mmCIF file of C-alpha atoms in Angstrom:
data_model
loop_
_atom_site.group_PDB
_atom_site.id
_atom_site.type_symbol
_atom_site.label_atom_id
_atom_site.label_comp_id
_atom_site.label_asym_id
_atom_site.label_seq_id
_atom_site.Cartn_x
_atom_site.Cartn_y
_atom_site.Cartn_z
ATOM 1 C CA MET A 1 -78.099 -43.717 -2.317
ATOM 2 C CA LEU A 2 -76.990 -47.199 -3.306
ATOM 3 C CA CYS A 3 -74.231 -45.732 -5.440
ATOM 4 C CA ARG A 4 -72.930 -43.699 -2.469
ATOM 5 C CA GLN A 5 -72.772 -46.848 -0.278
ATOM 6 C CA TRP A 6 -70.779 -48.696 -2.911
ATOM 7 C CA LEU A 7 -68.428 -45.735 -3.210
ATOM 8 C CA VAL A 8 -67.829 -45.730 0.557
ATOM 9 C CA ILE A 9 -67.191 -49.501 0.524
ATOM 10 C CA LEU A 10 -64.791 -49.136 -2.403
ATOM 11 C CA VAL A 11 -62.832 -46.336 -0.701
ATOM 12 C CA LEU A 12 -62.576 -48.342 2.534
ATOM 13 C CA ALA A 13 -61.434 -51.429 0.645
ATOM 14 C CA LEU A 14 -58.771 -49.506 -1.265
ATOM 15 C CA THR A 15 -57.553 -47.873 1.945
ATOM 16 C CA GLY A 16 -57.093 -51.313 3.510
ATOM 17 C CA VAL A 17 -55.158 -52.544 0.445
ATOM 18 C CA VAL A 18 -52.805 -49.552 0.586
ATOM 19 C CA GLN A 19 -52.164 -50.061 4.306
ATOM 20 C CA MET A 20 -51.459 -53.765 3.829
ATOM 21 C CA ALA A 21 -49.091 -53.168 0.883
ATOM 22 C CA GLY A 22 -46.233 -52.341 3.285
ATOM 23 C CA GLN A 23 -46.708 -55.642 5.097
ATOM 24 C CA THR A 24 -45.341 -58.253 2.730
ATOM 25 C CA PRO A 25 -44.523 -61.780 3.875
ATOM 26 C CA VAL A 26 -40.797 -60.965 3.571
ATOM 27 C CA SER A 27 -41.045 -57.805 5.663
ATOM 28 C CA ASN A 28 -43.137 -59.678 8.232
ATOM 29 C CA ARG A 29 -40.426 -62.347 8.501
ATOM 30 C CA VAL A 30 -37.681 -59.713 8.837
ATOM 31 C CA GLU A 31 -39.620 -57.935 11.582
ATOM 32 C CA ALA A 32 -40.278 -61.234 13.366
ATOM 33 C CA VAL A 33 -36.561 -62.077 13.385
ATOM 34 C CA ALA A 34 -35.665 -58.572 14.561
ATOM 35 C CA SER A 35 -38.166 -58.787 17.415
ATOM 36 C CA ARG A 36 -36.829 -62.188 18.538
ATOM 37 C CA LEU A 37 -33.195 -61.074 18.906
ATOM 38 C CA SER A 38 -31.736 -61.034 22.392
ATOM 39 C CA LYS A 39 -31.688 -57.839 24.441
ATOM 40 C CA ASP A 40 -27.914 -57.642 23.944
ATOM 41 C CA ALA A 41 -28.226 -57.614 20.149
ATOM 42 C CA ARG A 42 -28.077 -54.346 18.232
ATOM 43 C CA ILE A 43 -29.645 -54.219 14.763
ATOM 44 C CA ALA A 44 -27.249 -52.844 12.147
ATOM 45 C CA ALA A 45 -29.602 -53.068 9.138
ATOM 46 C CA ARG A 46 -32.907 -54.614 8.031
ATOM 47 C CA TYR A 47 -33.608 -55.567 4.442
ATOM 48 C CA PRO A 48 -37.239 -56.644 3.891
ATOM 49 C CA ASP A 49 -36.872 -56.784 0.087
ATOM 50 C CA ARG A 50 -36.860 -59.973 -1.985
ATOM 51 C CA GLN A 51 -33.225 -59.562 -3.093
ATOM 52 C CA ARG A 52 -31.630 -59.440 0.382
ATOM 53 C CA HIS A 53 -34.350 -60.619 2.822
ATOM 54 C CA CYS A 54 -32.161 -60.437 5.917
ATOM 55 C CA VAL A 55 -31.254 -58.726 9.171
ATOM 56 C CA TYR A 56 -27.699 -57.705 10.075
ATOM 57 C CA PHE A 57 -27.103 -57.465 13.804
ATOM 58 C CA VAL A 58 -24.259 -57.182 16.304
ATOM 59 C CA GLU A 59 -24.172 -59.442 19.325
ATOM 60 C CA ASN A 60 -21.220 -60.144 21.652
ATOM 61 C CA ASN A 61 -18.980 -57.998 19.419
ATOM 62 C CA ARG A 62 -19.671 -60.130 16.371
ATOM 63 C CA LEU A 63 -21.627 -59.223 13.232
ATOM 64 C CA TYR A 64 -24.290 -61.662 12.026
ATOM 65 C CA ARG A 65 -26.584 -61.899 9.010
ATOM 66 C CA PHE A 66 -29.900 -63.723 9.428
ATOM 67 C CA ASP A 67 -31.395 -64.801 6.084
ATOM 68 C CA VAL A 68 -35.158 -65.131 6.565
ATOM 69 C CA PHE A 69 -35.704 -67.242 3.414
ATOM 70 C CA ARG A 70 -33.166 -69.897 4.443
ATOM 71 C CA ASP A 71 -33.913 -69.398 8.162
ATOM 72 C CA LYS A 72 -30.158 -69.355 8.714
ATOM 73 C CA CYS A 73 -27.876 -67.122 10.780
ATOM 74 C CA GLU A 74 -24.247 -66.670 9.703
ATOM 75 C CA GLU A 75 -21.399 -64.787 11.338
ATOM 76 C CA ILE A 76 -19.755 -62.273 9.012
ATOM 77 C CA ARG A 77 -16.032 -63.101 8.903
ATOM 78 C CA PHE A 78 -13.582 -60.243 8.499
ATOM 79 C CA THR A 79 -10.222 -60.628 6.760
ATOM 80 C CA LYS A 80 -8.283 -60.033 9.991
ATOM 81 C CA GLY A 81 -9.028 -60.737 13.636
ATOM 82 C CA TYR A 82 -10.621 -58.102 15.851
ATOM 83 C CA LEU A 83 -11.670 -57.630 19.465
ATOM 84 C CA LYS A 84 -14.851 -55.621 19.083
ATOM 85 C CA ILE A 85 -17.161 -53.875 16.652
ATOM 86 C CA ARG A 86 -17.111 -50.137 17.288
ATOM 87 C CA ASP A 87 -19.736 -48.925 14.809
ATOM 88 C CA THR A 88 -21.998 -49.849 11.894
ATOM 89 C CA HIS A 89 -23.449 -47.455 9.346
ATOM 90 C CA VAL A 90 -25.806 -47.963 6.384
ATOM 91 C CA ALA A 91 -25.095 -45.825 3.289
ATOM 92 C CA GLN A 92 -26.035 -45.439 -0.394
ATOM 93 C CA GLN A 93 -29.760 -45.896 0.271
ATOM 94 C CA GLY A 94 -29.035 -49.176 2.043
ATOM 95 C CA ARG A 95 -26.788 -50.708 -0.615
ATOM 96 C CA VAL A 96 -23.695 -50.805 1.605
ATOM 97 C CA LEU A 97 -23.014 -51.426 5.260
ATOM 98 C CA PHE A 98 -19.887 -49.907 6.812
ATOM 99 C CA VAL A 99 -18.409 -51.635 9.851
ATOM 100 C CA THR A 100 -15.656 -50.254 12.077
ATOM 101 C CA VAL A 101 -13.743 -52.832 14.115
ATOM 102 C CA ASP A 102 -11.143 -52.450 16.860
ATOM 103 C CA ARG A 103 -8.273 -54.914 16.511
ATOM 104 C CA GLY A 104 -6.712 -53.980 19.843
ATOM 105 C CA THR A 105 -3.837 -56.309 20.722
ATOM 106 C CA LEU A 106 -4.437 -58.467 17.630
ATOM 107 C CA CYS A 107 -2.815 -55.927 15.286
ATOM 108 C CA ASN A 108 0.886 -55.450 14.553
ATOM 109 C CA ASN A 109 0.892 -51.777 15.510
ATOM 110 C CA TYR A 110 -2.159 -49.929 16.872
ATOM 111 C CA ALA A 111 -0.924 -46.612 15.436
ATOM 112 C CA THR A 112 -1.102 -47.915 11.879
ATOM 113 C CA ASP A 113 -3.803 -50.580 11.934
ATOM 114 C CA GLY A 114 -5.502 -50.722 15.338
ATOM 115 C CA GLN A 115 -8.935 -50.013 13.872
ATOM 116 C CA ALA A 116 -10.270 -50.931 10.449
ATOM 117 C CA LEU A 117 -13.127 -49.752 8.251
ATOM 118 C CA TYR A 118 -14.911 -52.374 6.138
ATOM 119 C CA LEU A 119 -17.516 -51.980 3.408
ATOM 120 C CA ILE A 120 -20.055 -54.767 2.806
ATOM 121 C CA ASP A 121 -22.157 -54.756 -0.371
ATOM 122 C CA THR A 122 -25.503 -55.984 0.955
ATOM 123 C CA PHE A 123 -26.613 -57.336 -2.442
ATOM 124 C CA THR A 124 -23.524 -59.455 -3.230
ATOM 125 C CA GLN A 125 -22.217 -60.050 0.351
ATOM 126 C CA LYS A 126 -18.764 -58.974 -0.883
ATOM 127 C CA MET A 127 -16.598 -57.249 1.684
ATOM 128 C CA LYS A 128 -13.479 -55.152 1.422
ATOM 129 C CA GLU A 129 -11.294 -53.342 3.894
ATOM 130 C CA ILE A 130 -11.336 -49.646 3.066
ATOM 131 C CA ALA A 131 -8.682 -48.375 5.480
ATOM 132 C CA ALA A 132 -6.999 -48.868 8.839
ATOM 133 C CA GLY A 133 -5.583 -46.483 11.424
ATOM 134 C CA PHE A 134 -5.616 -45.615 15.132
ATOM 135 C CA ASP A 135 -9.008 -43.841 15.119
ATOM 136 C CA ILE A 136 -12.028 -43.945 12.804
ATOM 137 C CA SER A 137 -14.990 -41.596 13.080
ATOM 138 C CA ARG A 138 -17.900 -40.326 11.009
ATOM 139 C CA GLY A 139 -18.096 -36.688 10.013
ATOM 140 C CA LYS A 140 -18.159 -34.359 7.011
ATOM 141 C CA ALA A 141 -15.554 -33.310 4.460
ATOM 142 C CA LYS A 142 -16.206 -31.038 1.490
ATOM 143 C CA ASN A 143 -19.858 -30.847 2.668
ATOM 144 C CA GLN A 144 -20.281 -34.603 2.235
ATOM 145 C CA PRO A 145 -20.736 -37.272 4.895
ATOM 146 C CA CYS A 146 -17.500 -39.195 5.302
ATOM 147 C CA PHE A 147 -15.370 -41.439 7.471
ATOM 148 C CA THR A 148 -12.181 -39.937 8.855
ATOM 149 C CA VAL A 149 -9.395 -42.449 9.386
ATOM 150 C CA LYS A 150 -6.489 -41.177 11.465
ATOM 151 C CA LYS A 151 -3.388 -43.124 10.509
ATOM 152 C CA ALA A 152 0.156 -42.879 11.802
ATOM 153 C CA HIS A 153 2.881 -43.320 9.212
ATOM 154 C CA GLN A 154 6.181 -42.542 10.944
ATOM 155 C CA CYS A 155 7.347 -42.984 14.540
ATOM 156 C CA ILE A 156 9.421 -39.929 15.500
ATOM 157 C CA ASP A 157 10.007 -40.760 19.200
ATOM 158 C CA PRO A 158 9.577 -44.446 20.167
ATOM 159 C CA SER A 159 10.147 -43.833 23.902
ATOM 160 C CA ARG A 160 7.201 -41.394 24.050
ATOM 161 C CA GLN A 161 5.161 -43.043 21.307
ATOM 162 C CA ARG A 162 5.042 -39.855 19.224
ATOM 163 C CA TRP A 163 4.060 -40.314 15.625
ATOM 164 C CA ASN A 164 3.546 -38.351 12.433
ATOM 165 C CA ALA A 165 0.012 -38.976 11.223
ATOM 166 C CA LYS A 166 -2.489 -37.937 8.555
ATOM 167 C CA ASN A 167 -6.282 -37.913 8.372
ATOM 168 C CA HIS A 168 -7.752 -39.767 5.414
ATOM 169 C CA CYS A 169 -11.388 -38.935 4.555
ATOM 170 C CA TYR A 170 -13.477 -41.516 2.666
ATOM 171 C CA ASP A 171 -16.892 -40.910 1.112
ATOM 172 C CA MET A 172 -19.904 -43.200 1.462
ATOM 173 C CA SER A 173 -18.754 -45.344 -1.465
ATOM 174 C CA GLY A 174 -15.341 -45.997 0.107
ATOM 175 C CA SER A 175 -13.394 -43.640 -2.185
ATOM 176 C CA ILE A 176 -10.863 -41.195 -0.777
ATOM 177 C CA LEU A 177 -12.124 -37.608 -0.550
ATOM 178 C CA SER A 178 -9.188 -35.838 1.017
ATOM 179 C CA LEU A 179 -5.923 -36.251 2.862
ATOM 180 C CA SER A 180 -4.775 -33.877 5.601
ATOM 181 C CA ASP A 181 -1.335 -32.438 6.187
ATOM 182 C CA THR A 182 0.987 -34.334 8.515
ATOM 183 C CA TYR A 183 0.593 -33.668 12.237
ATOM 184 C CA THR A 184 2.252 -35.089 15.365
ATOM 185 C CA VAL A 185 0.311 -37.213 17.842
ATOM 186 C CA ARG A 186 1.039 -39.356 20.908
ATOM 187 C CA ILE A 187 -0.513 -42.797 20.692
ATOM 188 C CA GLU A 188 -0.756 -45.050 23.731
ATOM 189 C CA LYS A 189 -0.034 -48.736 23.212
ATOM 190 C CA LYS A 190 -3.058 -51.014 23.664
ATOM 191 C CA ARG A 191 -2.626 -53.813 26.173
#
């Protein structure tokens, strides 16, 4: 009888330890920061591990990284100016964060570089621009998730804004998967 009571106590104690294992001090801090963000903020990624210990979030069309160890929030600076963040996407089991920005009137030519796709390595904080074009979307190519970047490369009728363009598909590591044949498209100028 006494042995059975100790067995029950041991099982209950181990169950409590297993349930608490997911609640580390780092993950608790990350969750606390995420819960304190303003209603306008949109969480892009949470990293409750000891290597990254941060929350990426978008607020007022800017991307921020809050480091819970340093209790510091930093704006992520892109290589070129932009008007708004269109999309964020976590890939490679959380290793990278893709960000799509709209440059609008800040670009030289919207048909060739109006939107840009960036890749951020969440371990090293290194960022690189993968591609630019007039439209960027997520989809599939060759049965793999990808980003499709529609990019104009030759203006064939300036008065009507008709362009020759190609679709460039990039995999979740930022490498090119495929390139479409040339097609003709009308692209409105952004004001």
